[in-house]
Tab-separated table of C-alpha atoms in Angstrom:
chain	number	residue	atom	x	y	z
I	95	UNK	CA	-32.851	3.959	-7.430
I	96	UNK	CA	-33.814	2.004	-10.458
I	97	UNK	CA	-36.173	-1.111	-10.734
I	98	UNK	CA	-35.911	-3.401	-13.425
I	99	UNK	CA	-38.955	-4.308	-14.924
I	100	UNK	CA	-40.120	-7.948	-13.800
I	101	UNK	CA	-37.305	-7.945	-11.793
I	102	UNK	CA	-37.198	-8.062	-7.667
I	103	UNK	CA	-33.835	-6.524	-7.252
I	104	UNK	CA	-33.015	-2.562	-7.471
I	105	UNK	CA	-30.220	-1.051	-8.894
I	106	UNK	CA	-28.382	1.976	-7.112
I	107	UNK	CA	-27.691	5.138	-8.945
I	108	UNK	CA	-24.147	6.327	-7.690
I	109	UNK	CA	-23.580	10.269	-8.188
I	110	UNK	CA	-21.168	10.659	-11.051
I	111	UNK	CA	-19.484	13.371	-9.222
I	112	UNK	CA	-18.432	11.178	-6.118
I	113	UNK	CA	-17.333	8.119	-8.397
I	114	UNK	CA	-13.552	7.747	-6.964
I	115	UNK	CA	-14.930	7.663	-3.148
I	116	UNK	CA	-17.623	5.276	-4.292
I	117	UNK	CA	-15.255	3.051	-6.386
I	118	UNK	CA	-12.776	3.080	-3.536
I	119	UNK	CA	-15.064	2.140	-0.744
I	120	UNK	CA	-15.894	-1.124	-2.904
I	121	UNK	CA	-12.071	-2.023	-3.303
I	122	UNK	CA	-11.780	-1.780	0.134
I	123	UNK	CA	-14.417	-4.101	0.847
I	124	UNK	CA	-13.456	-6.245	-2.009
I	125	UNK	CA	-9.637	-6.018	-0.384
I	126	UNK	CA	-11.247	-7.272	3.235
I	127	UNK	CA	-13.635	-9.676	1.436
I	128	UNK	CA	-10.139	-11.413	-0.123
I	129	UNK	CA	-8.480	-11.459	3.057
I	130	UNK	CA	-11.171	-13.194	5.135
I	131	UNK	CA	-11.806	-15.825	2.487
I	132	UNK	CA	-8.079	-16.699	2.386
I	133	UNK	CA	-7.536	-16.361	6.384
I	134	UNK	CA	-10.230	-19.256	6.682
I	135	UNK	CA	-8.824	-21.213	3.679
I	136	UNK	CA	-5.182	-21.185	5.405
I	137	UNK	CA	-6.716	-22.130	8.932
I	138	UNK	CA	-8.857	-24.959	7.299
I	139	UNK	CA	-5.228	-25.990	4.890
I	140	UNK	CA	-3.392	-26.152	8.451
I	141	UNK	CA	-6.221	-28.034	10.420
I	142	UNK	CA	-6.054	-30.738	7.388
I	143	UNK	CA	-2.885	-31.337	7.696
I	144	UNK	CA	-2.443	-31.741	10.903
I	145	UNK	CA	-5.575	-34.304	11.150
I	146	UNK	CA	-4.092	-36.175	8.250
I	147	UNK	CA	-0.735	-36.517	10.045
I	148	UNK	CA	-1.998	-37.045	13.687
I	149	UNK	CA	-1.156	-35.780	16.983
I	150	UNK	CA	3.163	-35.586	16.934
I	151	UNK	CA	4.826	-37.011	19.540
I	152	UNK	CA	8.149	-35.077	20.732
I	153	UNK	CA	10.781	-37.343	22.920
I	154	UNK	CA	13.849	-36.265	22.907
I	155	UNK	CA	16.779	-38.980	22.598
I	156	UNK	CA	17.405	-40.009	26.586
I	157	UNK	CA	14.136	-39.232	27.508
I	158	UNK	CA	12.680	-42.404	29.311
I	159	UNK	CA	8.748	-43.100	28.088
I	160	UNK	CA	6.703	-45.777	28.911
I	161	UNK	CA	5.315	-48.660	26.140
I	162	UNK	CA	2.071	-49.463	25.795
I	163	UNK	CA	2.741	-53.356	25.453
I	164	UNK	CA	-0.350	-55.552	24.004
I	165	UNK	CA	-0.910	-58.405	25.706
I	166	UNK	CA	-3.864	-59.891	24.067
I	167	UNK	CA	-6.514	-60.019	21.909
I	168	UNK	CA	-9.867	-59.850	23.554
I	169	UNK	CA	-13.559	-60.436	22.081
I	170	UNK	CA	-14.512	-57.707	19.297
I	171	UNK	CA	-10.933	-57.443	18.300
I	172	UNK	CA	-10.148	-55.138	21.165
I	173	UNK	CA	-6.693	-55.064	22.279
I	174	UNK	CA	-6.095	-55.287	25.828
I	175	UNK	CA	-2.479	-53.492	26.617
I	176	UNK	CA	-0.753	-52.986	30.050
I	177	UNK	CA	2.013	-49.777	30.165
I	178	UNK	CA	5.603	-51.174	30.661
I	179	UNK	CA	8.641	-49.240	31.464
I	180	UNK	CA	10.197	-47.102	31.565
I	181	UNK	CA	12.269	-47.247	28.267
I	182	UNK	CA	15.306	-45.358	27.121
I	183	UNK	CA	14.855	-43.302	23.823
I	184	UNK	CA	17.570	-44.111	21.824
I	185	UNK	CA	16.721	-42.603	18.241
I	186	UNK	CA	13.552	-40.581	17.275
I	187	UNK	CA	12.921	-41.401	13.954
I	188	UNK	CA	10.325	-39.649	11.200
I	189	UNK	CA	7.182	-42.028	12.021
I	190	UNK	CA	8.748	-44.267	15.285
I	191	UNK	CA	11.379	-43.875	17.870
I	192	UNK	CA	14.183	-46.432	19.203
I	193	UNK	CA	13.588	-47.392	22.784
I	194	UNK	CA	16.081	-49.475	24.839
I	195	UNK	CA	14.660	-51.952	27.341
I	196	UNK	CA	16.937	-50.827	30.755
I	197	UNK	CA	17.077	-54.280	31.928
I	198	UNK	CA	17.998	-56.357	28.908
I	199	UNK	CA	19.018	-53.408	26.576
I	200	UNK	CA	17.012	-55.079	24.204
I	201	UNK	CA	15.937	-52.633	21.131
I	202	UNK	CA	12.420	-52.227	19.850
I	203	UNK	CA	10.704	-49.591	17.048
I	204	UNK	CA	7.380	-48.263	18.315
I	205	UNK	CA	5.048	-45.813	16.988
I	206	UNK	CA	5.176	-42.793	18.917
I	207	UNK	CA	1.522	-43.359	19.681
I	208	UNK	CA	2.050	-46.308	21.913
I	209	UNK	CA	4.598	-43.644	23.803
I	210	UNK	CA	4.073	-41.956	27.059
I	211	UNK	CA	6.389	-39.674	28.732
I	212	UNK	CA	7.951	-40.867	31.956
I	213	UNK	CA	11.064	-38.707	32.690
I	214	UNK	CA	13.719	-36.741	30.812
I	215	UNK	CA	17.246	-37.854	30.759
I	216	UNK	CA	18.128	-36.605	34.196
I	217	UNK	CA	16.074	-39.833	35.929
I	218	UNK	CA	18.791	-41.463	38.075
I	219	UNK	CA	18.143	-45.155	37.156
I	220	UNK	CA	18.506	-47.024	40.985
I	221	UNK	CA	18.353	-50.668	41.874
I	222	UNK	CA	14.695	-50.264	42.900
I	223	UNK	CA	13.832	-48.990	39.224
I	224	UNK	CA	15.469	-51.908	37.433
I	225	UNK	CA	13.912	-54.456	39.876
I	226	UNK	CA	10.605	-52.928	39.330
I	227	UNK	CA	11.265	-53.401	35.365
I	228	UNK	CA	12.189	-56.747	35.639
I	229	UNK	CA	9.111	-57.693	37.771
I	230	UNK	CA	7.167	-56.273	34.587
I	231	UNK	CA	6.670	-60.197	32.585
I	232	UNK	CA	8.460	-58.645	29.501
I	233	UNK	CA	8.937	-61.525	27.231
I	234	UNK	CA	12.806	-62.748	27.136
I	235	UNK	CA	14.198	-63.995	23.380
I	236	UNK	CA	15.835	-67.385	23.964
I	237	UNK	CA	19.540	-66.882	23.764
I	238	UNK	CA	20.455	-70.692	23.937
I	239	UNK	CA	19.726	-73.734	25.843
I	240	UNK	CA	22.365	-74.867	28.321
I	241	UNK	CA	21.396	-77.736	29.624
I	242	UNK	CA	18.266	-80.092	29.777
I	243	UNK	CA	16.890	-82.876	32.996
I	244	UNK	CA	13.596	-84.925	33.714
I	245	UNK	CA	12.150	-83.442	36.796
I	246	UNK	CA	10.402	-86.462	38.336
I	247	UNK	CA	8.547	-84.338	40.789
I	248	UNK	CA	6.794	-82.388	38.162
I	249	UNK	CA	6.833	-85.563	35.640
I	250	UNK	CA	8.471	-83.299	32.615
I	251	UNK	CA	11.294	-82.372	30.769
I	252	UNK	CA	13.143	-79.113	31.409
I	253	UNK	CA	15.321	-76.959	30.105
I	254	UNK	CA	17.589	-75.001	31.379
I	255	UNK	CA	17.413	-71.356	29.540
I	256	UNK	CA	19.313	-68.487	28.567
I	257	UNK	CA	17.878	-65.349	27.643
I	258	UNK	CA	18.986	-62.834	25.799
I	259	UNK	CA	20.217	-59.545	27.510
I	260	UNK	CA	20.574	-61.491	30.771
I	261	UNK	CA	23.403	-62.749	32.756
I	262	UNK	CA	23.817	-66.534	32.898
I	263	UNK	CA	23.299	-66.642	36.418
I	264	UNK	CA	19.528	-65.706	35.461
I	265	UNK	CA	18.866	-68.693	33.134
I	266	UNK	CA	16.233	-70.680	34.777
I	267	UNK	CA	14.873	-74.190	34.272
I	268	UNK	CA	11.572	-73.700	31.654
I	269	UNK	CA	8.741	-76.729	30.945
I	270	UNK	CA	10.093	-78.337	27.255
I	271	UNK	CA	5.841	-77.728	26.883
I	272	UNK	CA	5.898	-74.078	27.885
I	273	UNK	CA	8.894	-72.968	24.913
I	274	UNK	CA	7.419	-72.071	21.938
């Protein structure tokens, strides 16, 4: 072993004769070194990427999920959402999916983040399921107005409403004040 002078590290003398071995046994570490450094740089590559993109959402088209609807706005911008459903999935897009209100076959794009999984395709959609989704207060779109009358009793105008995706034996009579 050799010192350097002023120095605090030593320097090892390595026998001439046993040179290969000794060269060898540093390759090998060198080799391992390499392959440790690039395991953890592939595991850290992967874990980045799949932070940046989020946690994926897999539905498969005819699955039914529920919808995490917001309904308002509370204090501190907090959102205050209620789970609707189910939905049909109709199309499962790159960032989204096509769901299919069973009621009103309405259409919407949501993020697959405001998805939940309900049942796959081989739910048997009854009576009792679509009454329970139309007792839900999903908003109707206005399909047309079909009539309109003073109702003296409650001293306002009315309407008398269509709405899309329903039958018109479900229009009902809405306050004039109440349609936005």
């Amino acid at each position: 072993m050799i010192t350097r002078p002023g120095h605090s590290d030593s320097i090892t003398t390595i026998d001439l004769t046993n040179v290969a071995d000794s060269l060898e046994k540093v390759r090998s570490s060198l080799a391992a070194m390499h392959r440790d450094a690039i395991d953890v740089k592939e595991k850290k590559r992967l874990y980045d990427m799949a932070t940046a993109k989020g946690t994926t959402t897999n539905f498969d088209v005819g699955d039914y999920v529920l919808w995490s609807r917001v309904d308002e706005r509370l204090a501190h911008n907090k959102l205050l959402v209620q789970w609707v459903g189910p939905f049909a999935v109709t199309e499962a897009r790159p960032h989204s999916f096509m769901i299919r209100h069973l009621l009103t076959g309405s259409t919407y794009e949501v993020h697959g983040s405001r998805l939940r999984f309900y049942a796959d395709s081989s739910l048997d959609v009854t009576e009792d399921i679509l009454e329970f989704v139309s007792n839900q207060g999903m908003l109707l779109g206005v399909d047309g107005f079909s009539d309109h009358r003073y109702n003296a009793d409650a001293s306002r105008w009315e309407l008398l409403v269509k709405w899309t995706g329903l039958q018109d034996i479900e229009a009902s009579w809405e306050p004039l004040k109440s349609l936005k």
